[in-house]
Coordinates of C-alpha atoms and ligand atoms in Angstrom, one line a residue:
M29 CA 0.4 -8.8 27.0
I30 CA 0.6 -8.1 23.2
E31 CA -0.5 -11.4 21.7
R32 CA -0.4 -10.5 18.0
K33 CA 2.2 -11.0 15.4
D34 CA 1.4 -7.7 13.6
L35 CA 0.1 -4.2 14.2
L36 CA -2.3 -3.5 11.4
G37 CA -4.7 -1.0 13.0
L38 CA -6.4 0.1 16.2
L39 CA -9.7 -1.6 15.5
Q40 CA -8.4 -5.0 16.6
P41 CA -6.2 -4.4 19.7
R42 CA -7.7 -4.5 23.1
R43 CA -7.6 -1.4 25.3
E44 CA -5.1 -3.2 27.6
E45 CA -2.8 -3.8 24.6
I46 CA -2.9 -0.1 23.6
E47 CA -2.2 0.9 27.3
E48 CA 0.7 -1.5 27.4
I49 CA 2.2 0.2 24.3
L50 CA 1.7 3.6 25.8
D51 CA 3.2 2.6 29.2
L52 CA 6.3 1.3 27.5
G53 CA 6.4 4.3 25.1
L54 CA 6.5 6.7 28.1
K55 CA 9.5 4.8 29.5
M56 CA 11.2 4.9 26.1
K57 CA 10.5 8.6 25.8
A58 CA 12.1 9.2 29.2
R59 CA 15.2 7.3 28.1
L60 CA 15.4 9.3 24.9
R61 CA 15.1 12.5 26.8
A62 CA 18.0 11.3 29.0
G63 CA 20.1 10.7 25.8
D64 CA 19.9 6.9 26.1
K65 CA 19.8 5.7 22.5
S66 CA 21.6 2.4 22.8
L67 CA 19.4 -0.4 24.0
D68 CA 20.0 -4.0 22.8
I69 CA 16.4 -5.3 23.0
L70 CA 16.4 -6.1 19.2
R71 CA 20.1 -6.9 18.9
G72 CA 20.5 -9.4 16.0
K73 CA 17.0 -8.7 14.6
T74 CA 16.4 -7.0 11.2
V75 CA 13.8 -4.4 10.5
T76 CA 12.9 -3.5 6.9
T77 CA 10.9 -0.4 6.0
L78 CA 9.0 -0.9 2.8
F79 CA 7.5 2.4 1.6
Y80 CA 5.3 2.7 -1.5
E81 CA 4.5 6.3 -0.6
N82 CA 6.5 9.3 0.5
S83 CA 7.3 9.8 4.2
T84 CA 9.6 11.8 6.4
R85 CA 8.4 11.3 10.0
T86 CA 7.1 7.8 9.9
R87 CA 9.9 6.1 7.9
C88 CA 12.7 8.0 9.7
S89 CA 11.3 7.4 13.2
F90 CA 10.8 3.7 12.6
E91 CA 14.4 3.5 11.3
L92 CA 15.7 5.4 14.4
A93 CA 13.5 3.4 16.8
A94 CA 14.9 0.1 15.3
K95 CA 18.5 1.4 15.5
Y96 CA 18.1 2.7 19.1
L97 CA 16.9 -0.9 20.0
G98 CA 20.0 -2.3 18.4
A99 CA 18.4 -3.8 15.2
H100 CA 19.8 -3.9 11.7
V101 CA 17.7 -1.7 9.4
V102 CA 17.1 -2.0 5.6
N103 CA 15.1 0.7 3.8
I104 CA 13.3 -0.1 0.6
S105 CA 11.3 2.5 -1.4
A106 CA 9.1 1.4 -4.2
Q107 CA 10.7 3.8 -6.6
S108 CA 14.1 2.1 -6.4
S109 CA 13.0 -1.6 -5.9
S110 CA 12.0 -4.5 -8.0
V111 CA 8.4 -3.3 -7.6
Q112 CA 9.3 -1.2 -10.6
K113 CA 9.9 -4.4 -12.6
G114 CA 6.4 -5.7 -11.7
E115 CA 7.2 -7.8 -8.6
S116 CA 4.1 -8.3 -6.5
L117 CA 3.8 -7.3 -2.8
V118 CA 3.5 -11.0 -1.8
D119 CA 6.6 -11.9 -3.7
T120 CA 8.5 -9.0 -2.2
G121 CA 7.4 -10.2 1.2
K122 CA 8.5 -13.8 0.5
T123 CA 11.9 -12.5 -0.7
L124 CA 12.4 -10.6 2.6
D125 CA 11.3 -13.7 4.6
A126 CA 13.9 -15.8 2.8
M127 CA 16.6 -13.3 3.9
K128 CA 15.5 -14.0 7.6
N129 CA 14.1 -10.5 8.0
D130 CA 12.2 -10.1 11.3
F131 CA 10.0 -7.0 10.8
I132 CA 8.4 -5.3 7.8
V133 CA 7.1 -1.7 8.3
I134 CA 5.0 -1.0 5.3
R135 CA 3.3 2.1 3.9
H136 CA 1.1 1.5 0.9
P137 CA -1.5 3.5 -1.1
L138 CA -4.0 0.6 -1.0
A139 CA -6.1 -0.1 2.1
G140 CA -5.5 -3.7 3.2
A141 CA -2.0 -4.1 1.7
P142 CA -0.4 -4.6 5.2
K143 CA -3.0 -7.2 6.0
L144 CA -2.3 -9.1 2.8
L145 CA 1.5 -9.0 3.6
A146 CA 1.0 -10.1 7.2
E147 CA -1.0 -13.1 6.1
T148 CA 1.9 -14.0 3.7
V149 CA 5.1 -13.5 5.7
K150 CA 6.6 -14.9 8.9
A151 CA 8.0 -11.4 9.8
H152 CA 6.1 -9.1 12.1
V153 CA 4.2 -6.5 9.9
V154 CA 3.6 -3.0 11.1
N155 CA 1.1 -0.8 9.1
A156 CA 2.8 2.6 8.6
G157 CA -0.3 3.9 6.7
D158 CA -2.5 2.1 4.2
G159 CA -4.5 4.2 1.8
M160 CA -7.5 5.8 3.5
N161 CA -7.7 3.0 6.1
E162 CA -5.4 3.3 9.2
H163 CA -2.2 4.7 10.5
P164 CA -2.0 3.1 13.9
S165 CA 1.5 4.2 15.0
Q166 CA 0.6 7.8 14.3
A167 CA -2.5 7.5 16.5
L168 CA -0.4 5.8 19.2
L169 CA 2.1 8.6 19.2
D170 CA -0.8 11.1 19.5
F171 CA -2.1 9.2 22.5
L172 CA 1.4 9.1 24.1
T173 CA 1.6 12.9 23.7
M174 CA -1.8 13.4 25.2
K175 CA -1.2 10.9 28.1
E176 CA 2.1 12.5 29.0
H177 CA 0.6 16.0 28.9
F178 CA -2.6 15.4 30.8
G179 CA -1.7 12.3 32.7
R180 CA -4.7 10.4 31.3
I181 CA -6.7 10.0 28.1
G182 CA -10.1 8.9 29.6
G183 CA -12.4 11.9 29.7
L184 CA -10.4 14.1 27.3
K185 CA -12.3 16.0 24.7
V186 CA -10.5 15.7 21.4
A187 CA -11.5 17.9 18.4
I188 CA -10.3 16.6 15.0
L189 CA -10.7 19.1 12.2
G190 CA -10.1 18.8 8.5
D191 CA -10.1 16.2 5.8
I192 CA -11.6 13.3 7.7
R193 CA -12.6 11.4 4.6
H194 CA -9.1 10.8 3.3
S195 CA -7.4 10.6 6.7
R196 CA -6.1 7.3 8.0
V197 CA -4.9 9.3 11.1
A198 CA -8.4 10.4 12.0
K199 CA -9.7 6.8 11.7
S200 CA -7.0 5.3 13.9
N201 CA -7.4 8.1 16.4
L202 CA -11.1 7.5 16.6
Y203 CA -10.9 3.7 17.1
G204 CA -8.2 4.1 19.8
L205 CA -9.5 7.1 21.6
K206 CA -12.9 5.6 22.0
K207 CA -11.4 2.5 23.5
L208 CA -9.4 4.7 25.9
G209 CA -12.5 6.6 27.0
A210 CA -12.0 10.0 25.3
E211 CA -14.7 12.0 23.6
V212 CA -14.0 12.4 19.9
R213 CA -15.5 15.3 18.0
M214 CA -15.0 15.7 14.2
F215 CA -15.6 18.6 11.9
A216 CA -14.9 18.8 8.2
P217 CA -16.4 20.2 5.0
A218 CA -19.4 18.0 4.1
T219 CA -17.5 16.8 1.1
L220 CA -14.7 15.5 3.3
M221 CA -16.8 13.8 6.0
P222 CA -17.5 10.2 5.4
I223 CA -20.8 8.7 6.4
G224 CA -20.9 6.4 9.4
L225 CA -18.2 7.7 11.8
D226 CA -20.9 8.6 14.3
R227 CA -21.8 4.9 14.5
M228 CA -18.1 4.4 15.4
G229 CA -18.6 6.8 18.3
A230 CA -17.5 10.2 16.8
K231 CA -19.5 13.3 17.6
I232 CA -20.0 15.0 14.2
C233 CA -20.0 18.8 14.7
A234 CA -21.7 21.5 12.7
S235 CA -19.0 24.1 13.1
R236 CA -15.4 24.4 14.1
E237 CA -16.5 26.3 17.2
E238 CA -18.8 23.5 18.3
A239 CA -15.9 21.0 17.9
A240 CA -13.5 23.2 19.9
D241 CA -15.9 24.2 22.7
G242 CA -14.2 23.3 25.9
A243 CA -11.9 20.8 24.1
D244 CA -8.6 19.6 25.6
V245 CA -7.0 18.9 22.3
I246 CA -7.4 20.6 18.9
M247 CA -6.0 18.3 16.2
G248 CA -5.6 19.6 12.7
L249 CA -5.3 17.2 9.8
R250 CA -3.3 17.8 6.7
I251 CA -5.3 18.8 3.6
Q252 CA -4.1 16.3 1.1
L253 CA -3.4 18.7 -1.8
E254 CA -2.6 15.7 -4.0
R255 CA -6.2 14.5 -3.5
Q256 CA -7.9 17.8 -4.0
K257 CA -8.4 17.8 -7.7
G258 CA -12.1 17.0 -7.1
G259 CA -13.0 20.5 -5.9
N260 CA -14.0 19.5 -2.4
F261 CA -13.8 23.1 -1.2
P262 CA -13.7 26.4 -3.0
S263 CA -10.2 27.6 -2.1
L264 CA -7.4 27.2 0.5
G265 CA -8.3 30.6 1.9
E266 CA -11.9 29.7 2.4
Y267 CA -10.8 26.4 3.9
A268 CA -8.5 28.1 6.4
K269 CA -11.3 30.5 7.4
F270 CA -14.1 28.0 8.0
Y271 CA -12.3 24.7 8.7
G272 CA -8.8 25.6 9.9
A273 CA -7.7 26.5 13.4
D274 CA -6.2 29.7 14.6
E275 CA -5.8 31.7 17.9
S276 CA -9.5 32.8 17.8
L277 CA -10.6 29.2 17.7
L278 CA -8.2 28.2 20.5
R279 CA -10.1 30.7 22.7
H280 CA -13.2 28.4 22.5
A281 CA -11.2 25.4 23.8
G282 CA -10.7 24.5 27.4
K283 CA -8.1 26.0 29.7
G284 CA -4.8 24.4 29.0
A285 CA -5.8 23.0 25.7
I286 CA -3.1 21.7 23.4
V287 CA -2.7 21.9 19.6
M288 CA -1.6 18.8 17.6
H289 CA -1.1 17.9 14.0
P290 CA 0.4 14.7 12.5
G291 CA 2.5 16.7 10.0
P292 CA 3.5 17.7 7.5
V293 CA 1.5 21.0 8.2
N294 CA 0.3 23.3 5.5
R295 CA 0.8 26.4 7.5
G296 CA -2.0 29.0 7.2
V297 CA -4.4 26.3 6.0
E298 CA -5.1 23.7 8.6
L299 CA -3.4 25.6 11.4
S300 CA -2.2 29.2 11.6
S301 CA 1.6 29.7 12.0
E302 CA 0.8 31.3 15.4
L303 CA -0.7 28.0 16.6
V304 CA 2.0 25.8 15.1
D305 CA 4.7 27.8 16.9
G306 CA 2.7 28.9 19.9
D307 CA 2.8 27.8 23.5
A308 CA -0.1 25.3 23.1
S309 CA 1.6 23.5 20.2
R310 CA 2.8 19.9 20.9
I311 CA 3.7 19.2 17.3
E312 CA 7.5 18.8 18.0
D313 CA 6.8 16.7 21.1
Q314 CA 4.6 14.5 18.8
V315 CA 7.7 13.8 16.8
L316 CA 9.7 12.6 19.8
S317 CA 6.7 10.6 20.9
G318 CA 6.8 9.0 17.5
V319 CA 10.3 7.5 18.0
A320 CA 9.4 6.4 21.5
V321 CA 6.1 4.7 20.7
R322 CA 7.7 2.9 17.7
M323 CA 10.4 1.6 20.0
A324 CA 7.6 0.3 22.2
I325 CA 5.7 -1.3 19.3
L326 CA 8.7 -3.1 17.9
T327 CA 9.7 -4.3 21.4
L328 CA 6.3 -5.6 22.3
L329 CA 5.6 -7.3 19.0
E330 CA 8.9 -9.2 19.4
G331 CA 7.7 -10.3 22.8
G332 CA 9.8 -8.2 25.1
T333 CA 8.6 -5.8 27.8
H334 CA 11.7 -4.2 29.3
A335 CA 12.7 -0.6 28.9
Ligands
CP405 N1 2.5 11.9 10.0 C1 3.0 11.2 8.9 O1 2.6 10.1 8.6 O2 4.1 11.9 8.3 P1 5.0 11.3 7.1 O3 4.1 11.2 5.9 O4 6.1 12.3 7.0 O5 5.5 10.0 7.5

């Protein structure tokens, strides 16, 4: 049973809660594949997406997930809202509560903003990415993709390559994968590897080949070009050569290894185009998993279990 009002990250939920979301997500994904997009689990409920940062995948898939469950959907972007007039996050939340809104899906540049909102409003709050902290629904869709492909997550070797320091995706993956029994390897330029993730259970690798050796999953992370003014690596070309993944790196991975990326991809930087479009790529499948797992998250937070 999911016994929480909000989904703020993957540090707090128990393994059983994560597994429940994945089990329902797999059922939702099967229904989507069968063309079934009209459930009425959230009929009469309202889901508001409140995005203070840009997004394609996350915002769009939460909107579609809510609509496929029969909910009303309102989309607010900070650029076109009263945030521009100086309204605080707490007051925005109280305003949505007063309108009898049931869910707020929030993306915010500051770590902790979803927690502050969740403590303020009656609505369920789902963290759609907060600063450098967490992106739990992205990690859950990654787990769904892995679970569907391999039939399990326990025992998988997952190599995460790239800008770990700025990546909320990497942190949520680490917290969840460790609970589910996977081995998590990480490799990044020293300037982009935070201290302490080994204490959270990550195996910090000295080369991309060490990370990829016998791995089941190679996961590239987006180089956040908007954060790279600080000269964390010499050039994109050098980054691609020493920290990116390509066909030659895939040969170090285990038989049947898959390639993943949260998107959007900088082709030729984190992953070669051959890998993005190749047979091992599950990047498009991750997008479908995203709609399915978000349907599961909304359903379970509301207290339902049916699919
Ligand atoms: N993976 C992800 O969060 O993508 P968007 O920024 O497009 O939502």
